[in-house]
GROMACS .gro file of C-alpha atoms in nm:
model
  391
    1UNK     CA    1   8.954  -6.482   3.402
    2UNK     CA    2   8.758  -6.559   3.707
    3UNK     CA    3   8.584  -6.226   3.710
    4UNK     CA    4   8.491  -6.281   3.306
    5UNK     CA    5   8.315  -6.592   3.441
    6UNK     CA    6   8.160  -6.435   3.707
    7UNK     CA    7   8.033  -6.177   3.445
    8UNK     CA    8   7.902  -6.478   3.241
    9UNK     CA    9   7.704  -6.597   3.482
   10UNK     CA   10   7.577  -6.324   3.666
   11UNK     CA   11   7.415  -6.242   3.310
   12UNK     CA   12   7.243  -6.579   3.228
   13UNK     CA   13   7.143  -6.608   3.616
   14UNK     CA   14   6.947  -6.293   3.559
   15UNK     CA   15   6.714  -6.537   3.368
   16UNK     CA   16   6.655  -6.703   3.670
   17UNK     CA   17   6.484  -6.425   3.850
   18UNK     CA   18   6.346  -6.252   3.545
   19UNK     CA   19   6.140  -6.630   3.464
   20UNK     CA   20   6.055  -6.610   3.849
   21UNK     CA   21   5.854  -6.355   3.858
   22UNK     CA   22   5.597  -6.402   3.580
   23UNK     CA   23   5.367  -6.546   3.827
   24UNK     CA   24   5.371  -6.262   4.108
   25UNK     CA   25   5.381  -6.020   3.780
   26UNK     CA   26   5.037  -6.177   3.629
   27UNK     CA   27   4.869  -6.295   3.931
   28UNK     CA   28   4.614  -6.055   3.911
   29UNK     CA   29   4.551  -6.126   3.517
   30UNK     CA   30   4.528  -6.495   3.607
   31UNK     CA   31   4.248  -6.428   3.890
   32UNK     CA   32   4.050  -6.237   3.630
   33UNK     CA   33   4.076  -6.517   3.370
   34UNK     CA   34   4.029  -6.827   3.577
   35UNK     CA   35   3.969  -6.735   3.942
   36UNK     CA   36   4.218  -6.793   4.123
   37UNK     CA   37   4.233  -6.724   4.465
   38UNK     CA   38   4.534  -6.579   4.663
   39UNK     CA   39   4.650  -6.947   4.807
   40UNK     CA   40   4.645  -7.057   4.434
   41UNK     CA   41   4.836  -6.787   4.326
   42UNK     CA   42   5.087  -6.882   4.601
   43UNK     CA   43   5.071  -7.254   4.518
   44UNK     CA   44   5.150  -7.120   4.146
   45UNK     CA   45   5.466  -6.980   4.296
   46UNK     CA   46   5.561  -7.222   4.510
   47UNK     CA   47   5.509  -7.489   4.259
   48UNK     CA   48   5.833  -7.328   4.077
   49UNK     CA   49   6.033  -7.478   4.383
   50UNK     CA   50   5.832  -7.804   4.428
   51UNK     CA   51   6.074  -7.993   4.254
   52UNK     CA   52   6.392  -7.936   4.427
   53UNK     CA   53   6.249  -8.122   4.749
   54UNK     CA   54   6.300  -8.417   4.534
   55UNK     CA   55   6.519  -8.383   4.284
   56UNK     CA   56   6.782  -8.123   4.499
   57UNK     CA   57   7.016  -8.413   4.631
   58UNK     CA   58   6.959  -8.669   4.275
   59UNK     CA   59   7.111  -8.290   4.094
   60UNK     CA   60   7.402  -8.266   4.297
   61UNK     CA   61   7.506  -8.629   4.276
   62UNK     CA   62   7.486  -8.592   3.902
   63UNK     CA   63   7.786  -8.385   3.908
   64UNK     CA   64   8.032  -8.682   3.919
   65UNK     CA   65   7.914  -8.795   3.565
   66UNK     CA   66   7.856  -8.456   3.415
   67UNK     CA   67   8.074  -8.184   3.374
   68UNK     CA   68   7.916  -7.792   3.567
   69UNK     CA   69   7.857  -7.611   3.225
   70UNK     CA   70   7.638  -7.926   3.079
   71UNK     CA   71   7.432  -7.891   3.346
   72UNK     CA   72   7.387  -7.555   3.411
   73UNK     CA   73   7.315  -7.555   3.060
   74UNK     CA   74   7.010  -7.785   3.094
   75UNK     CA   75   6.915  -7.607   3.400
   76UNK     CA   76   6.858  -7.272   3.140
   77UNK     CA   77   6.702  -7.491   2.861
   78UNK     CA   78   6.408  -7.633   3.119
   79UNK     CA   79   6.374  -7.277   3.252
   80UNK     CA   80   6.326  -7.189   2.896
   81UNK     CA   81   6.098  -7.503   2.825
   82UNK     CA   82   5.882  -7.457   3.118
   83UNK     CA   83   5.801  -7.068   3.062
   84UNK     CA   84   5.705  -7.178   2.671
   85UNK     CA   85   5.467  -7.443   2.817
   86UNK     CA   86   5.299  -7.221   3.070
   87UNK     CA   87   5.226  -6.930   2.777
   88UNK     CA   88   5.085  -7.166   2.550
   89UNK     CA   89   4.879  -7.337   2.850
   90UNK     CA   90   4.488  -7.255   2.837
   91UNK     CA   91   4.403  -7.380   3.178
   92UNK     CA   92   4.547  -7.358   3.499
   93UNK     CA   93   4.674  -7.708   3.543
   94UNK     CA   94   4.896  -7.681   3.187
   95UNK     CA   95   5.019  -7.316   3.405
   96UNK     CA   96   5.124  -7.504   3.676
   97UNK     CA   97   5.305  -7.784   3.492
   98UNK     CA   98   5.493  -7.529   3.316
   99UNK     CA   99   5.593  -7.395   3.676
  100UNK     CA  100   5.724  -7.767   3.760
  101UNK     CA  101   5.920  -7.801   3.457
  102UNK     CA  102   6.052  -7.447   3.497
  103UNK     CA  103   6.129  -7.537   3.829
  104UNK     CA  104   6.366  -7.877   3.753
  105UNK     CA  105   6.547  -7.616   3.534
  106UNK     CA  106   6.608  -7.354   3.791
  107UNK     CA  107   6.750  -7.623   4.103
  108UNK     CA  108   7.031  -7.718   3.836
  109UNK     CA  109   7.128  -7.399   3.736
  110UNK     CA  110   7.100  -7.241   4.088
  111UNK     CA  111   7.258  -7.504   4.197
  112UNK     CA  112   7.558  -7.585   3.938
  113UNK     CA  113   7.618  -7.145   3.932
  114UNK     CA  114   7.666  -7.173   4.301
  115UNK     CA  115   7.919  -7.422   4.271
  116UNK     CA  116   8.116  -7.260   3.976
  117UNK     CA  117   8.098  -6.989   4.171
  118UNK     CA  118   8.273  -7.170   4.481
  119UNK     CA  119   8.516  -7.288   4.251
  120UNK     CA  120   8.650  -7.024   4.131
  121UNK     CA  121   8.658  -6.796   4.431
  122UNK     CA  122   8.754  -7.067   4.711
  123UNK     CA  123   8.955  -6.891   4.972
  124UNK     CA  124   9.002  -6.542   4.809
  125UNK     CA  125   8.701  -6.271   4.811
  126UNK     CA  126   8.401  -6.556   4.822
  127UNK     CA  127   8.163  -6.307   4.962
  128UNK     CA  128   8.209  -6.048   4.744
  129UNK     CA  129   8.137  -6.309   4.406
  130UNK     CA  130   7.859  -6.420   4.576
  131UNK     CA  131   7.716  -6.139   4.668
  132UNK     CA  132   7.716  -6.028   4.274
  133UNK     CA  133   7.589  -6.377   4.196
  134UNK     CA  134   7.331  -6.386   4.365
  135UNK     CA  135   7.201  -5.997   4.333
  136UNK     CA  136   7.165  -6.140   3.978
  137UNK     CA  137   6.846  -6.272   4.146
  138UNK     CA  138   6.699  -5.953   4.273
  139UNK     CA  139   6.811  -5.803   3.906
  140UNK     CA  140   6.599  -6.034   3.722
  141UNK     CA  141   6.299  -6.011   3.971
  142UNK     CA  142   6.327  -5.616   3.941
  143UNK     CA  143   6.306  -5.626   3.545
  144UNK     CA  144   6.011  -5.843   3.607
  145UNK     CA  145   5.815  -5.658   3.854
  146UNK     CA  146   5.806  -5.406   3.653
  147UNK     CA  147   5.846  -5.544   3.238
  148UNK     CA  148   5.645  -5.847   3.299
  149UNK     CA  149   5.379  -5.608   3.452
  150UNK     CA  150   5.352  -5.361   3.176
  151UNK     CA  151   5.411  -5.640   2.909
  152UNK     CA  152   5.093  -5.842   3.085
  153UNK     CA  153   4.891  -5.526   3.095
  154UNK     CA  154   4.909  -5.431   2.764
  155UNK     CA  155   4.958  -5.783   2.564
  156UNK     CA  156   4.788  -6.036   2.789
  157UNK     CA  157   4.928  -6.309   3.090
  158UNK     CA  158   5.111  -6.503   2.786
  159UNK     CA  159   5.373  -6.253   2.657
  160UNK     CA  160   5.578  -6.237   3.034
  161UNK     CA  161   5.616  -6.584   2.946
  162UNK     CA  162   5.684  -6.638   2.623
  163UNK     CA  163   5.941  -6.328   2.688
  164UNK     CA  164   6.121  -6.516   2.953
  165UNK     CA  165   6.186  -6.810   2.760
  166UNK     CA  166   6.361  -6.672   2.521
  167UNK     CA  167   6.617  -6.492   2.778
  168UNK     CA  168   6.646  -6.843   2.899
  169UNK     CA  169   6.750  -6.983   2.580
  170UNK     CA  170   6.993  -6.715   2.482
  171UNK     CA  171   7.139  -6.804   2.874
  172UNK     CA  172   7.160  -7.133   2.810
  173UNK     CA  173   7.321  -7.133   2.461
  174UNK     CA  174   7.580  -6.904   2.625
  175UNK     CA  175   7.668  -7.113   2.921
  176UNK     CA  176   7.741  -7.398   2.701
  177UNK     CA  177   8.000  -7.207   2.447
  178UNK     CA  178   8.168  -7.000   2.683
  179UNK     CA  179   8.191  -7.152   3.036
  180UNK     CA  180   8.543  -7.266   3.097
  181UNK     CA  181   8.609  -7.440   3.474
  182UNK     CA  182   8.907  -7.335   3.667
  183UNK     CA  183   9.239  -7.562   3.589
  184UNK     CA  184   9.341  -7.614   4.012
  185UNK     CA  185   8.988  -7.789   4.070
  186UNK     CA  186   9.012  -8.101   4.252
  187UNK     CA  187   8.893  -8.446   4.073
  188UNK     CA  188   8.526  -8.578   4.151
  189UNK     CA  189   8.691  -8.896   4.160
  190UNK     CA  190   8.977  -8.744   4.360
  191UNK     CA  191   8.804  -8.808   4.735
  192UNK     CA  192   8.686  -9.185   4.821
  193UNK     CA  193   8.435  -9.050   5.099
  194UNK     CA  194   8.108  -9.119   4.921
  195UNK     CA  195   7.914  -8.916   5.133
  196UNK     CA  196   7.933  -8.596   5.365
  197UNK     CA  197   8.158  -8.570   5.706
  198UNK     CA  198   7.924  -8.574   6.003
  199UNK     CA  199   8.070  -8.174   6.068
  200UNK     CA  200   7.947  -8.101   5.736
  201UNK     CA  201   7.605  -8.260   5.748
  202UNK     CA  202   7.532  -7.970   5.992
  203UNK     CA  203   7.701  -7.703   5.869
  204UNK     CA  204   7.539  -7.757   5.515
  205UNK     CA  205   7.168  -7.801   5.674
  206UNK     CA  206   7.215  -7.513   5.879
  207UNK     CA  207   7.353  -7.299   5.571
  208UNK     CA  208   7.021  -7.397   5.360
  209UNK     CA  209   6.806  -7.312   5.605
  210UNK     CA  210   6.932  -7.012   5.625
  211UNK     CA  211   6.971  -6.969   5.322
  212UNK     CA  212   6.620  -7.048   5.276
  213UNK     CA  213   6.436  -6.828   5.551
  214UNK     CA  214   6.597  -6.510   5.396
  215UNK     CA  215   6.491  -6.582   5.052
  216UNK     CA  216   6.109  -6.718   5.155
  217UNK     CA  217   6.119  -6.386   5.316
  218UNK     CA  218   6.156  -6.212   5.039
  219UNK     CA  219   5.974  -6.378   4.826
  220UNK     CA  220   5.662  -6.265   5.063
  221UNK     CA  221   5.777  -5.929   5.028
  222UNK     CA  222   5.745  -5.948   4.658
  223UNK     CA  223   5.456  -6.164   4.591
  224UNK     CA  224   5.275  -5.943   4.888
  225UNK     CA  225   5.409  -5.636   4.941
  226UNK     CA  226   5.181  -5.493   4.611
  227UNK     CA  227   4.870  -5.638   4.790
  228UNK     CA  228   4.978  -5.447   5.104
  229UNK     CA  229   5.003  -5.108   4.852
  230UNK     CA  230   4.668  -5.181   4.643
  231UNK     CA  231   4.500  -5.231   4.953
  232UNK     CA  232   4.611  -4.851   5.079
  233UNK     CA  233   4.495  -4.728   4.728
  234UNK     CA  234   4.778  -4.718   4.522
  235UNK     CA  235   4.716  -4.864   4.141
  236UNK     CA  236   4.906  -5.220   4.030
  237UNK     CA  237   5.230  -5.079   3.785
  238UNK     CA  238   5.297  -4.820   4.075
  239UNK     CA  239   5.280  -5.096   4.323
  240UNK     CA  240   5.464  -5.312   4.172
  241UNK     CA  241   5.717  -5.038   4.125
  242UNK     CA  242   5.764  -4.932   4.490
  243UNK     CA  243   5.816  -5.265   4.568
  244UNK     CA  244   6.087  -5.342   4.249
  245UNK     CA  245   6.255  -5.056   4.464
  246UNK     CA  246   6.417  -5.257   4.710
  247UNK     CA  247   6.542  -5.508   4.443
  248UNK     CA  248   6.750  -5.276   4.238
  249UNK     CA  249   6.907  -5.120   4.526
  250UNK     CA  250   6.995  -5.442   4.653
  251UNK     CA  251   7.249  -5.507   4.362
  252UNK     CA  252   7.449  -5.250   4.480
  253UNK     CA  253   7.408  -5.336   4.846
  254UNK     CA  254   7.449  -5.671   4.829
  255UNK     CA  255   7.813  -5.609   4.701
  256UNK     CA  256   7.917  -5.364   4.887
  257UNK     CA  257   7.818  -5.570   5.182
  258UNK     CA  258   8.018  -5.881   5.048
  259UNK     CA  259   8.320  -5.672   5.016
  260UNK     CA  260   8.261  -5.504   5.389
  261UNK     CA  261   8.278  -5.924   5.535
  262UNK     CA  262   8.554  -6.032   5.312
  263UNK     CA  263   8.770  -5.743   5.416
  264UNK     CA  264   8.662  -5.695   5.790
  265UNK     CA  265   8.498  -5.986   5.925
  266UNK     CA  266   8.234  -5.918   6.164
  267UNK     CA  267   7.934  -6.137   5.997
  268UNK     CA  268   7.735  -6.224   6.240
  269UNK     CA  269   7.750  -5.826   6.353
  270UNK     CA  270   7.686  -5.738   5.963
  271UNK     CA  271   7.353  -6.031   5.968
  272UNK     CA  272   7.205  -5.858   6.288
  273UNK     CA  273   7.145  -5.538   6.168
  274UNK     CA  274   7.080  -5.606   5.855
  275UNK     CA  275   6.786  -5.849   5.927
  276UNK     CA  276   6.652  -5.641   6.182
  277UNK     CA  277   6.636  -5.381   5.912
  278UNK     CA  278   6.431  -5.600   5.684
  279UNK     CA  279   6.213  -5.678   6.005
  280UNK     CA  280   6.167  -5.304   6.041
  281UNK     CA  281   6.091  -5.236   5.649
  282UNK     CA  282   5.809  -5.472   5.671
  283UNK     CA  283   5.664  -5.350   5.928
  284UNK     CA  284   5.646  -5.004   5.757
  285UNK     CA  285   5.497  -5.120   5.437
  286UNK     CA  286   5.137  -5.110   5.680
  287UNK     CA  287   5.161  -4.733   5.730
  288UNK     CA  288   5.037  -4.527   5.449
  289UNK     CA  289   5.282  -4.297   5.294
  290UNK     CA  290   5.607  -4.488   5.415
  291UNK     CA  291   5.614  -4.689   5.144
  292UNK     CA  292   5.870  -4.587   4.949
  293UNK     CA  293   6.090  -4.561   5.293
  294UNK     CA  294   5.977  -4.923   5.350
  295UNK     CA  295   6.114  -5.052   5.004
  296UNK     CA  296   6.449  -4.797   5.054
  297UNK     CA  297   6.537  -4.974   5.392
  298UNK     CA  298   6.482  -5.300   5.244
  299UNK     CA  299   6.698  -5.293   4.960
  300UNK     CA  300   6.981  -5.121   5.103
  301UNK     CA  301   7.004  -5.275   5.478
  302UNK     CA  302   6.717  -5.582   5.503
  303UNK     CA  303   6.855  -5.760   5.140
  304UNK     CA  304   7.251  -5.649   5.152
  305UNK     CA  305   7.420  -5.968   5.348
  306UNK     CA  306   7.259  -6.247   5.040
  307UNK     CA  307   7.606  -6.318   4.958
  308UNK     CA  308   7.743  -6.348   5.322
  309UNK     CA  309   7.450  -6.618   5.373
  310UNK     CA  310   7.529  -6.743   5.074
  311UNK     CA  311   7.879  -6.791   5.134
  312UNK     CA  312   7.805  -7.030   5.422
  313UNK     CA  313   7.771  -7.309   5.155
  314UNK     CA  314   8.108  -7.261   4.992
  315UNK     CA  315   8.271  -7.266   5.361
  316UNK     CA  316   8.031  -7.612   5.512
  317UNK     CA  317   8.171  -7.835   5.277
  318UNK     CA  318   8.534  -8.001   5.070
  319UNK     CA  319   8.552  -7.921   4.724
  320UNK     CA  320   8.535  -8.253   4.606
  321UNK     CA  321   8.223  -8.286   4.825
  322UNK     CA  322   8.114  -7.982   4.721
  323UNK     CA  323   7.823  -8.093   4.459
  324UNK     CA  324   7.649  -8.321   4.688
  325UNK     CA  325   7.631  -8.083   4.963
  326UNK     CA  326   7.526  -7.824   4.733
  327UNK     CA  327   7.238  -8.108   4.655
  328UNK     CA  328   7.158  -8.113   5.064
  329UNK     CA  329   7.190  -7.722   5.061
  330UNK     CA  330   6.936  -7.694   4.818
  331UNK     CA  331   6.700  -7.961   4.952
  332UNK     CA  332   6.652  -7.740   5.276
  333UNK     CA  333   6.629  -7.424   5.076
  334UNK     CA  334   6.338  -7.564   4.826
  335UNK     CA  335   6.138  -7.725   5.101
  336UNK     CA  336   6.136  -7.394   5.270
  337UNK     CA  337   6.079  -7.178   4.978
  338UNK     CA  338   5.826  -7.443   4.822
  339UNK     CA  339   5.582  -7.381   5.153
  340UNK     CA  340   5.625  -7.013   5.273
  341UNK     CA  341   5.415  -6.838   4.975
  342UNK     CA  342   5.128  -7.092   5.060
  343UNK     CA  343   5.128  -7.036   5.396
  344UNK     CA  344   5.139  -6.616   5.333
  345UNK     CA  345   4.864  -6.634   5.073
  346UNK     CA  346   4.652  -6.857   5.303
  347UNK     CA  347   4.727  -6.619   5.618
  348UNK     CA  348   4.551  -6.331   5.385
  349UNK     CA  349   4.281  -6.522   5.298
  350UNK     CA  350   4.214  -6.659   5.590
  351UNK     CA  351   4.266  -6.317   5.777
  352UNK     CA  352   4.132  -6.044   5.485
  353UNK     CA  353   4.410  -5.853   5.551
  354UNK     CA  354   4.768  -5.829   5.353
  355UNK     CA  355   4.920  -5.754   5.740
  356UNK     CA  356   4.932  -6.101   5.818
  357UNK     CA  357   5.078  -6.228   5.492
  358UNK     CA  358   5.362  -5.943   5.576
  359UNK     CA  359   5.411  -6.079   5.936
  360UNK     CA  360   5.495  -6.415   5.827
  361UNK     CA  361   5.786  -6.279   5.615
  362UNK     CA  362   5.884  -6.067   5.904
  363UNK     CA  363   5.938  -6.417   6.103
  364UNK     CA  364   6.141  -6.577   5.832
  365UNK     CA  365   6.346  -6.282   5.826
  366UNK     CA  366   6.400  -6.273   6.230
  367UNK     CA  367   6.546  -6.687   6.189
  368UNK     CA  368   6.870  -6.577   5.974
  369UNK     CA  369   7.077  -6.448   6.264
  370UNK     CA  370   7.026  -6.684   6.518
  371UNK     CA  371   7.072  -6.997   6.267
  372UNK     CA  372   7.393  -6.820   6.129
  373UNK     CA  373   7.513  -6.824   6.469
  374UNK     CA  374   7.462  -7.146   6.518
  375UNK     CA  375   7.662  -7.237   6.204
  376UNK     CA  376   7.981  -7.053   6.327
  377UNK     CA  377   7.974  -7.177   6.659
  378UNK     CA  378   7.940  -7.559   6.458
  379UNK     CA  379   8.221  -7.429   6.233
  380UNK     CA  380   8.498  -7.321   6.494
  381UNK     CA  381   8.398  -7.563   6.752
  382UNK     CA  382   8.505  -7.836   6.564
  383UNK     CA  383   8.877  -7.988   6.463
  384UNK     CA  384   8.853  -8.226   6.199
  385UNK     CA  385   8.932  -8.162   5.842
  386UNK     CA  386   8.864  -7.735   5.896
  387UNK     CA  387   8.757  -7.583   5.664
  388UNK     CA  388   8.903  -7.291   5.490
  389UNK     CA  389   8.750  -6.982   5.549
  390UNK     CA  390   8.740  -6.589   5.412
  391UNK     CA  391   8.766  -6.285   5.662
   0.00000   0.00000   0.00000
């Protein structure tokens, strides 16, 4: 049963990713028809986490008066909402609005499918369904690099849009009829600590930023990682496709890797090399012709441990606790996200060249491994109330 769910929402979190990337996939289109520059694009992008730096903690404290599928399934239907109102927009404040509402919709579902996901997997093979959870991300984003560019090419900026919506909806509606939660879940009224243990404070902080810094990095790498290719001469769709590269081989990665750390351990071995692979795959995109090498590297070394990171939040906090730190979780995560692609996009305008934008995700990649081993040495230092643990 528990993998059937995991199918379920693997395929509506797909909408996630695939709604995503509309902006980075019709960026260019919207600089033509309004001038935008490339820290406006960015703000577009960022604007699609803006929300969660309020409205992250408020979400997860809603889950002790709603039940997980309700409101995952509102999540889907404001991802939905948002993409219609951004297609039918005619000027780049009704864009960005869309982007906000899209973005209210996306912190409950990414947030309520993490927590399902938790659920159901407590204690037996967490990485590995995380790992397939979240390469649902990467899945969607790939479809998008590549389907919202040749969709924006040939039938305008609105149809990505428009297109995503409707995947939304069709997520949404099936969330809501099919979702069943697991029968051994623990009450929300079952613990009378109102708020987090002091232990878990940290270990959920230091799990979102983590959490965080991994995917700001890669969310450089895809909104400019085609900048660094059109800049060497290479043409938008085939830029856009080198880069989708690294996202579909991540899927299969990404689980593999899950499976490695639930069955042998060694994570913070398994986080060191793999981040200093991303490192190393960014640094290539700059030299003409290793390109394709760069995106290869990335997808199957920098991008495999998501779930491991991941994971971190199932392990920081009690299950009955577990909604409201998934609320603090996500608060880190969105006020990292929400300011990395302005800060990249301004770094290329203010420098002229796409290098510097690359650099900064480069950075964010370089802070996973030392914050993740600052989380287990949190985690196993401590006695009260341990928490159980995979691997």
């Amino acid at each position: 049963m528990r993998w059937r769910i995991l199918a379920l929402l693997f395929a509506a979190r797909v909408g996630l990713g695939f709604q995503f990337q509309t902006m980075g996939a019709v960026g260019g289109n919207l600089t033509d028809a309004f001038g935008l520059d490339n820290a406006q694009i960015g703000l577009m992008i960022g604007l699609f986490m803006a929300p969660g730096l309020f409205l992250a903690l408020p979400a997860g404290f809603s889950g002790r008066f709603a039940s997980d599928r309700v409101l995952a399934g509102f999540g889907l239907g404001a991802l939905a909402l948002g993409s219609a109102l951004s297609a039918m927009a005619s000027e780049p404040p009704g864009i960005g609005f869309g982007r906000v509402v899209s973005g209210v919709g996306f912190l409950f579902a990414m947030l309520y499918f993490t927590k399902m996901v938790a659920d159901w997997f407590e204690g037996r093979e967490i990485a590995t369904a995380m790992s397939i959870l979240v390469m649902s991300w990467p899945f969607g984003i790939a479809m998008g690099q590549v389907g919202h560019t040749w969709l924006a090419e040939v039938h305008g900026w609105r149809v990505p849009f428009g297109v995503a919506a409707i995947w939304c909806a069709l997520a949404a509606l099936a969330v809501l009829t099919l979702y069943r939660p697991p029968h051994d879940l623990p009450s929300r009224t079952a613990s009378r600590i109102k708020g987090l243990l002091p232990r878990e404070w940290g270990l959920i902080v230091l799990a979102g930023f983590a959490w965080g810094v991994f995917n700001a990095g890669y969310v450089v790498y895809l909104s400019f990682g085609p900048t660094m290719l059109e800049a060497q001469g290479m043409n938008t769709l085939a830029a856009a496709s080198v880069i989708s590269v690294g996202s579909w081989l991540m899927i299969l990665s990404g689980t593999f890797c899950g499976q490695i750390a639930d069955r042998l351990g060694r994570r913070e071995t398994i986080l060191a090399v793999c981040m200093a692979g991303a490192v190393l795959a960014l640094m290539l995109l700059s030299l003409p012709g290793a390109e394709l090498a760069a995106s290869l590297l990335f997808g199957l070394v920098g991008m495999a441990p998501a779930g491991v990171i991941m994971a971190l939040a199932g392990q920081a906090v009690a299950p009955e606790r577990r909604a409201f730190g998934m609320g603090v979780f996500f608060t880190v995560y969105y006020a990292i996200m929400t300011a990395s692609p302005p800060v990249a996009g301004w770094l290329l305008d203010r420098t002229g060249t796409p290098e510097s934008a690359i650099l900064c995700g480069a950075a964010l990649f370089a802070l996973v491994f030392p914050v993740a081993v600052l989380f287990r040495m949190l985690k196993t230092g401590a006695t009260p109330e341990p928490i159980k643990e995979t691997a």
